[in-house]
mmCIF file of C-alpha atoms in Angstrom:
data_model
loop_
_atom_site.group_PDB
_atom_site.id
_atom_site.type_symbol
_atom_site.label_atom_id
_atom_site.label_comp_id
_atom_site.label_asym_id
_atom_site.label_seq_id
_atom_site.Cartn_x
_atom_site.Cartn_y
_atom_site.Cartn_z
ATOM 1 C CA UNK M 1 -7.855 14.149 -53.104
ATOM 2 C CA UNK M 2 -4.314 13.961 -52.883
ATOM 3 C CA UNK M 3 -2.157 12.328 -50.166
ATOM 4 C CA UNK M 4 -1.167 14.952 -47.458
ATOM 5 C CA UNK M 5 -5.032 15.932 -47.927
ATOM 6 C CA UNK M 6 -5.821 12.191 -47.246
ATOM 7 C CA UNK M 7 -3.364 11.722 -44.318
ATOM 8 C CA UNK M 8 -4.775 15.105 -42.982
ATOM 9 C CA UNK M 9 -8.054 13.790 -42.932
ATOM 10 C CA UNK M 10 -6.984 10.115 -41.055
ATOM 11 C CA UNK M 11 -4.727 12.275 -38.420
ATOM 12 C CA UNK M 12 -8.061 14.752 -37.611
ATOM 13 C CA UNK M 13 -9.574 11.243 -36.890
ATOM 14 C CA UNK M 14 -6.996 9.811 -34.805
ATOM 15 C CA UNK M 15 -6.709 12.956 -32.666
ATOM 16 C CA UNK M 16 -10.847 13.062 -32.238
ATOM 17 C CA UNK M 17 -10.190 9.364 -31.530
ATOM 18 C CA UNK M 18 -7.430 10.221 -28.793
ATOM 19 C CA UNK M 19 -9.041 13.397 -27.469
ATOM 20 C CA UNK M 20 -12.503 11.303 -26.728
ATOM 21 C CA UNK M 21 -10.631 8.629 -24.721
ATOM 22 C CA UNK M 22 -8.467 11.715 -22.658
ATOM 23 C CA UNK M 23 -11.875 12.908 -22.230
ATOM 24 C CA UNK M 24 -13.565 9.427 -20.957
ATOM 25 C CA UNK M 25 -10.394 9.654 -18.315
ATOM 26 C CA UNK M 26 -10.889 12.824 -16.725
ATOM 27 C CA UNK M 27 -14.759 11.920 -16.632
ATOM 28 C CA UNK M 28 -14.430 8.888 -15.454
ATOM 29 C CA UNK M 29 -11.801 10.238 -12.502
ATOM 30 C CA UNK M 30 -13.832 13.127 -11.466
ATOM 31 C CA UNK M 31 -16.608 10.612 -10.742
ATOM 32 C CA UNK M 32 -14.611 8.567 -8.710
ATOM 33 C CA UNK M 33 -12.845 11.437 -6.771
ATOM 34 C CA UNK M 34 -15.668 13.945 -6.589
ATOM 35 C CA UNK M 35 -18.534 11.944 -5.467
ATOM 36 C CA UNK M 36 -16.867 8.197 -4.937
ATOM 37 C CA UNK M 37 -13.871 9.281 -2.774
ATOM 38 C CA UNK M 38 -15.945 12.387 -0.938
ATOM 39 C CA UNK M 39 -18.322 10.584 0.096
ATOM 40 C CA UNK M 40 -16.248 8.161 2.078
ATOM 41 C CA UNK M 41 -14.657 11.398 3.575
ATOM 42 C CA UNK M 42 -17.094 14.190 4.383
ATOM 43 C CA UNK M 43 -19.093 14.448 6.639
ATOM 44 C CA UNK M 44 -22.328 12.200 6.014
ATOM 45 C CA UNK M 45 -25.607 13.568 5.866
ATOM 46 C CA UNK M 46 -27.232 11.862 8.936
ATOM 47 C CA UNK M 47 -25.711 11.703 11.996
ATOM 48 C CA UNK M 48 -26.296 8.061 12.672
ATOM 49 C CA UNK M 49 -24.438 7.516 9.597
ATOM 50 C CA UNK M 50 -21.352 9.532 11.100
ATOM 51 C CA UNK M 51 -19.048 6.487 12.018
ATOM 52 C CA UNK M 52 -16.524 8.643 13.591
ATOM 53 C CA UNK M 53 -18.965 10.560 16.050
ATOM 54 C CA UNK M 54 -20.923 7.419 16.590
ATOM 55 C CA UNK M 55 -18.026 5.872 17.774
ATOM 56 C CA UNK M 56 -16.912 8.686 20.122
ATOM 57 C CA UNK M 57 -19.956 9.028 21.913
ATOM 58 C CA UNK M 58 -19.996 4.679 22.151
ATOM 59 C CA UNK M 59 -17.173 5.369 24.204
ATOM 60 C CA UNK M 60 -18.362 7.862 26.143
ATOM 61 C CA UNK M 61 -20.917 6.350 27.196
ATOM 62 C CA UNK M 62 -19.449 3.406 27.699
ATOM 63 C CA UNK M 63 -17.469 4.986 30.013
ATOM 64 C CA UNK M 64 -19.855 6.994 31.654
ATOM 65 C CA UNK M 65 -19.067 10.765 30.605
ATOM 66 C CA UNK M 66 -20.707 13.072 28.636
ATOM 67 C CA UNK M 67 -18.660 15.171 25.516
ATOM 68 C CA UNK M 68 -19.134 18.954 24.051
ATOM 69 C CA UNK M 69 -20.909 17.698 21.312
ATOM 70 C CA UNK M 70 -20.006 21.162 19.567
ATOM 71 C CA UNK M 71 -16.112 20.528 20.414
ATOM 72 C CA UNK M 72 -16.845 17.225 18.928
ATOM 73 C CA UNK M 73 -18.391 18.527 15.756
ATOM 74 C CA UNK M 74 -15.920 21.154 15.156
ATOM 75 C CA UNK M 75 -12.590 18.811 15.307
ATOM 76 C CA UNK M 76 -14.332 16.123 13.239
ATOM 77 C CA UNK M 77 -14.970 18.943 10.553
ATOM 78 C CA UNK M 78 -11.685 19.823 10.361
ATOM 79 C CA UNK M 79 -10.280 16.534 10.427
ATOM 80 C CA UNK M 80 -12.781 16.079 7.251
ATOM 81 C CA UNK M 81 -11.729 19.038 5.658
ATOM 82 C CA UNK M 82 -8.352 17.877 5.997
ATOM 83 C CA UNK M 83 -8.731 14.095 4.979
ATOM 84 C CA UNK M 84 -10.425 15.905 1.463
ATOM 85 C CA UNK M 85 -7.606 17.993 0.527
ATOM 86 C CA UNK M 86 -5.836 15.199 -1.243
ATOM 87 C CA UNK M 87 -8.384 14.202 -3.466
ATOM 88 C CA UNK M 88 -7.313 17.116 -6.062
ATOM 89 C CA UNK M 89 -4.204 15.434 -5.995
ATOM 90 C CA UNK M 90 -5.744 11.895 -6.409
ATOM 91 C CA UNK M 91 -7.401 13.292 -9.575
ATOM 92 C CA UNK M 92 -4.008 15.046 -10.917
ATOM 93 C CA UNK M 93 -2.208 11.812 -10.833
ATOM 94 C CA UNK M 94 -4.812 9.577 -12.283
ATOM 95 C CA UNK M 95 -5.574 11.892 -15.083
ATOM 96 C CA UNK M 96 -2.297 12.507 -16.030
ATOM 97 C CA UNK M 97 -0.730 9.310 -15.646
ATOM 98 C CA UNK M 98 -3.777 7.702 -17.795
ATOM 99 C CA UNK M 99 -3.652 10.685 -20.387
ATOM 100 C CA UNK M 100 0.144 10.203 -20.639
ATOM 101 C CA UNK M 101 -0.600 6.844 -21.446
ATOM 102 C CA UNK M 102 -3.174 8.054 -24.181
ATOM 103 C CA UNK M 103 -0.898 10.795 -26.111
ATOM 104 C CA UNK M 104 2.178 8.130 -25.914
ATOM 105 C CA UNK M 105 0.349 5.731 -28.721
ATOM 106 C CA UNK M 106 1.518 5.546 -31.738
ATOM 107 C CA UNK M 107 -0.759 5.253 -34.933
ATOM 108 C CA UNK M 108 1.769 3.149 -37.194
ATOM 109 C CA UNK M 109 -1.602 0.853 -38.619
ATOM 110 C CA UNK M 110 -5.296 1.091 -39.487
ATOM 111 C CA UNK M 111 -5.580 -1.220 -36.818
ATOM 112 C CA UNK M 112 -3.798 0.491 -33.907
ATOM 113 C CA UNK M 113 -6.130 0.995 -30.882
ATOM 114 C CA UNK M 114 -5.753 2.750 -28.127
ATOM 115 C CA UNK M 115 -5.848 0.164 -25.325
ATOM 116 C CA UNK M 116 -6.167 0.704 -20.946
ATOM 117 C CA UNK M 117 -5.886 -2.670 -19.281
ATOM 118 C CA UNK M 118 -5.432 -3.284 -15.651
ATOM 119 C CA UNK M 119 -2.236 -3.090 -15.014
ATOM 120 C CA UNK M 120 -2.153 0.165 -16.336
ATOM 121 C CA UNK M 121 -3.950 1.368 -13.195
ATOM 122 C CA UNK M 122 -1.616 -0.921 -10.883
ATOM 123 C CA UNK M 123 1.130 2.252 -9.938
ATOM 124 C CA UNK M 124 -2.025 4.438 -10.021
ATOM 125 C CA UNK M 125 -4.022 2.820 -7.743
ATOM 126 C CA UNK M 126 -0.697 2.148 -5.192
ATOM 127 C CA UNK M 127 0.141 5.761 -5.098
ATOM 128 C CA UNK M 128 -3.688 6.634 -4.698
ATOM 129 C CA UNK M 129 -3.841 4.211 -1.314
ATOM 130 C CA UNK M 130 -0.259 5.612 -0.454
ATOM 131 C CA UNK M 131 -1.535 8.808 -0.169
ATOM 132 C CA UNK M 132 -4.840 7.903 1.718
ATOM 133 C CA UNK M 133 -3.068 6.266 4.471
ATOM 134 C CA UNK M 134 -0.605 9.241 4.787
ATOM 135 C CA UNK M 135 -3.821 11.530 4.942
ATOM 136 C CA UNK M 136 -5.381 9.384 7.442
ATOM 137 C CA UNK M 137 -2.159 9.416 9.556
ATOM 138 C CA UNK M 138 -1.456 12.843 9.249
ATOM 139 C CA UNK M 139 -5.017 13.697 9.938
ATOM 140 C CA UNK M 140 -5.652 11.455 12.893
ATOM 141 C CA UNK M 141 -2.606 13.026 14.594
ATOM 142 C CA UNK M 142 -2.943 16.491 13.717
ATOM 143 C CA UNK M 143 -6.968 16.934 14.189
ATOM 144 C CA UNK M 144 -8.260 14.598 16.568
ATOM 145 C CA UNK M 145 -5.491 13.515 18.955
ATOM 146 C CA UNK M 146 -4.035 16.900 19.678
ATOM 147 C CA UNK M 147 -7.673 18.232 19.333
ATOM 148 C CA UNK M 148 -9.061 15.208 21.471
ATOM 149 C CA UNK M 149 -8.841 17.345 24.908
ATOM 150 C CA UNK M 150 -11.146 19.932 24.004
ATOM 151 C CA UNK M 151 -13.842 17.507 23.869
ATOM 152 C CA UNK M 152 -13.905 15.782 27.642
ATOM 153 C CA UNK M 153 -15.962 18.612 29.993
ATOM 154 C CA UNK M 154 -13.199 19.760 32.889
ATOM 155 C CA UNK M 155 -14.108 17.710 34.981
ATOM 156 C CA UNK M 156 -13.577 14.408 33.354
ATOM 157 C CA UNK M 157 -11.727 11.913 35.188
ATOM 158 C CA UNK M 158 -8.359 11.275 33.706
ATOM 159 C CA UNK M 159 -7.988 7.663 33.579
ATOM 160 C CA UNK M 160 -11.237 7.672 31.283
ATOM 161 C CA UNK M 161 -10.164 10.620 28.981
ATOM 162 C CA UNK M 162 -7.032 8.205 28.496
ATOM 163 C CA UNK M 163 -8.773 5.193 27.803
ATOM 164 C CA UNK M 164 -10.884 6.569 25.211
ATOM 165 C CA UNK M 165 -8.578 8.058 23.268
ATOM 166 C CA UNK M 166 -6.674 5.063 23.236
ATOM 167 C CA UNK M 167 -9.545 2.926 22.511
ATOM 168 C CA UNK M 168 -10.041 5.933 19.868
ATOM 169 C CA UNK M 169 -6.523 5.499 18.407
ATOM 170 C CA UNK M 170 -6.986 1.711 18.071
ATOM 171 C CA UNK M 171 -10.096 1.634 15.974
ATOM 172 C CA UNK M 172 -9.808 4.138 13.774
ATOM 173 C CA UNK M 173 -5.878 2.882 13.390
ATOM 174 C CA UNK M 174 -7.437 -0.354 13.014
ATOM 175 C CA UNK M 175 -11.104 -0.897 11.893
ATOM 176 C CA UNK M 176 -11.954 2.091 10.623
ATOM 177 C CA UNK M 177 -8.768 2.384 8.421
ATOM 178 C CA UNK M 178 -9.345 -0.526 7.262
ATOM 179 C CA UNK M 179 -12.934 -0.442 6.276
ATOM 180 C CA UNK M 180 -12.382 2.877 4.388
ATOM 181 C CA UNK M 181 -9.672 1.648 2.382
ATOM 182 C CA UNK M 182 -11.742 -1.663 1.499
ATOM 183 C CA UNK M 183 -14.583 0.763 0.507
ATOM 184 C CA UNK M 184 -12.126 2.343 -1.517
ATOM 185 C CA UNK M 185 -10.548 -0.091 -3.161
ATOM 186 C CA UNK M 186 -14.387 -1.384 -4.257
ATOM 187 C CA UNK M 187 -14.971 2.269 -6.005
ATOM 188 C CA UNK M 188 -11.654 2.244 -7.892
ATOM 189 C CA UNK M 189 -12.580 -0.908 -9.086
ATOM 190 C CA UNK M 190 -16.168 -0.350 -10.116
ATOM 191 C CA UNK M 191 -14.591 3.032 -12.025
ATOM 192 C CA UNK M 192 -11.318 1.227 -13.454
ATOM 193 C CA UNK M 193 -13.332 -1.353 -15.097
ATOM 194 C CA UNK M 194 -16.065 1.098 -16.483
ATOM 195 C CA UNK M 195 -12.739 3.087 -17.751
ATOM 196 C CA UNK M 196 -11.383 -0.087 -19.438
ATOM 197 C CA UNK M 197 -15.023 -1.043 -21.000
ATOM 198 C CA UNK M 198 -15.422 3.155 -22.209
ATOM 199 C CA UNK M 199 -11.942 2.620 -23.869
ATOM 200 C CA UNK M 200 -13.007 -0.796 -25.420
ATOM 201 C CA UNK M 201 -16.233 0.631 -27.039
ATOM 202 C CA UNK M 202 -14.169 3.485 -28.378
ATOM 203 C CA UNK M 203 -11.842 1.317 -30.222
ATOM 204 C CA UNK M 204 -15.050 -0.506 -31.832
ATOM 205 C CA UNK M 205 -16.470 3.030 -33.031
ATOM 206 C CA UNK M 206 -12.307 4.250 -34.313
ATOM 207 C CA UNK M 207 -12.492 0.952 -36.414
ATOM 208 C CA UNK M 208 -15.962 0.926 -37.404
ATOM 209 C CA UNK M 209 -15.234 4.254 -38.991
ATOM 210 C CA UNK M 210 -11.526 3.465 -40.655
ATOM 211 C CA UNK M 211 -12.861 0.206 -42.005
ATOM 212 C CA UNK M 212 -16.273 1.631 -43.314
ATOM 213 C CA UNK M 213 -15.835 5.395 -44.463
ATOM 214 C CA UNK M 214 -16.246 5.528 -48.526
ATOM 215 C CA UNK M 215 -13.698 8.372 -48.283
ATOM 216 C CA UNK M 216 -10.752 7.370 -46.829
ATOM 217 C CA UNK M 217 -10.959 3.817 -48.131
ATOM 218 C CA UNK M 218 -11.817 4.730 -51.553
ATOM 219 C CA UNK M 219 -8.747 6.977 -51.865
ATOM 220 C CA UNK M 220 -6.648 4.125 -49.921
ATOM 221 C CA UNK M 221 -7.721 1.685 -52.935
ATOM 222 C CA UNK M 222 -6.809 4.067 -55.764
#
């Protein structure tokens, strides 16, 4: 076998190497958007699991009205639907700041590995809660307090339509918010670190093979 054949041969392998760690990325991130992220954001599949609703109807019967449930249901749909249309651009940025990463690495040595270590995801994850809390401002403001009317019957008194929606305003401003991005931060976590592992068993395979196949090291010896 001559040379170029040779260094044909070791550049296949680094780019099955490189193409099985962009692959482990957009995996790993359509995991943590498509079923980690959604399910903090639509709609659960009980009722009493509904956080949002629970907490509306708390209120109203704390003070002592009664809601259009159906009102209710339709604005908190479309505040969900709204609240999910970021997470394709969640997974763009992820995936292609990651895979940017990835194709940047340059095989100079045997021993070059391609490495993804926390602070890689630092920007990432930033950005990711950046646009989150935009979402969840935009959201709140476009599909539940200029929506928030259509729920109270006609007849509600004033002074308690105003207290609950600013009673409404303050916890999911506060608490809520906060809860959702804590749950949030917990699922990047869990998928960053399974991410960083992935990469880390890759490297142990890419090496296994360079240091152990008869044909490349034969031909590197002669």
């Amino acid at each position: 076998m001559n040379e170029e054949e040779l260094n044909n041969i070791k550049e296949q392998h680094i780019n099955n190497y490189r193409k099985a760690i962009i692959e482990n990325i957009r995996n790993n991130t359509s995991v943590l958007v498509n079923e980690d992220l959604t399910s903090l954001l639509k709609k659960p599949p009980l009722d009493s699991m509904d956080l949002i609703k629970t907490k509306f109807l708390s209120l109203a019967k704390k003070n002592k009205i009664v809601l259009n449930i159906d009102e209710l249901n339709k604005m908190l749909n479309c505040y969900r639907k709204f609240m999910l249309k970021c997470c394709d651009e969640i997974n763009n940025i992820r995936v292609t700041e990651l895979t940017d990463k990835v194709e940047k690495i340059d095989f100079t040595k045997n021993s070059d590995v391609i490495k993804i270590n926390k602070k890689d995801f630092m920007n990432i994850n930033k950005e990711i809660k950046k646009i989150l809390k935009e979402q969840l401002a935009v959201g709140y403001q476009k599909y539940i307090l200029k929506k928030i009317d259509t729920i109270f019957l006609e007849d509600t008194d004033e002074v308690k339509k105003k207290k609950i929606t600013n009673d409404m305003a303050k916890w999911i401003n506060g608490i809520y918010k906060n809860e959702l991005l804590e749950n949030v931060d917990i699922k990047i976590l869990v998928k960053d670190t399974t991410l960083i592992n992935s990469t880390k068993e890759q490297a142990e395979r890419y090496l296994f093979t360079i240091n152990n196949s008869r044909l490349l090291n034969d031909n590197l010896d002669n």
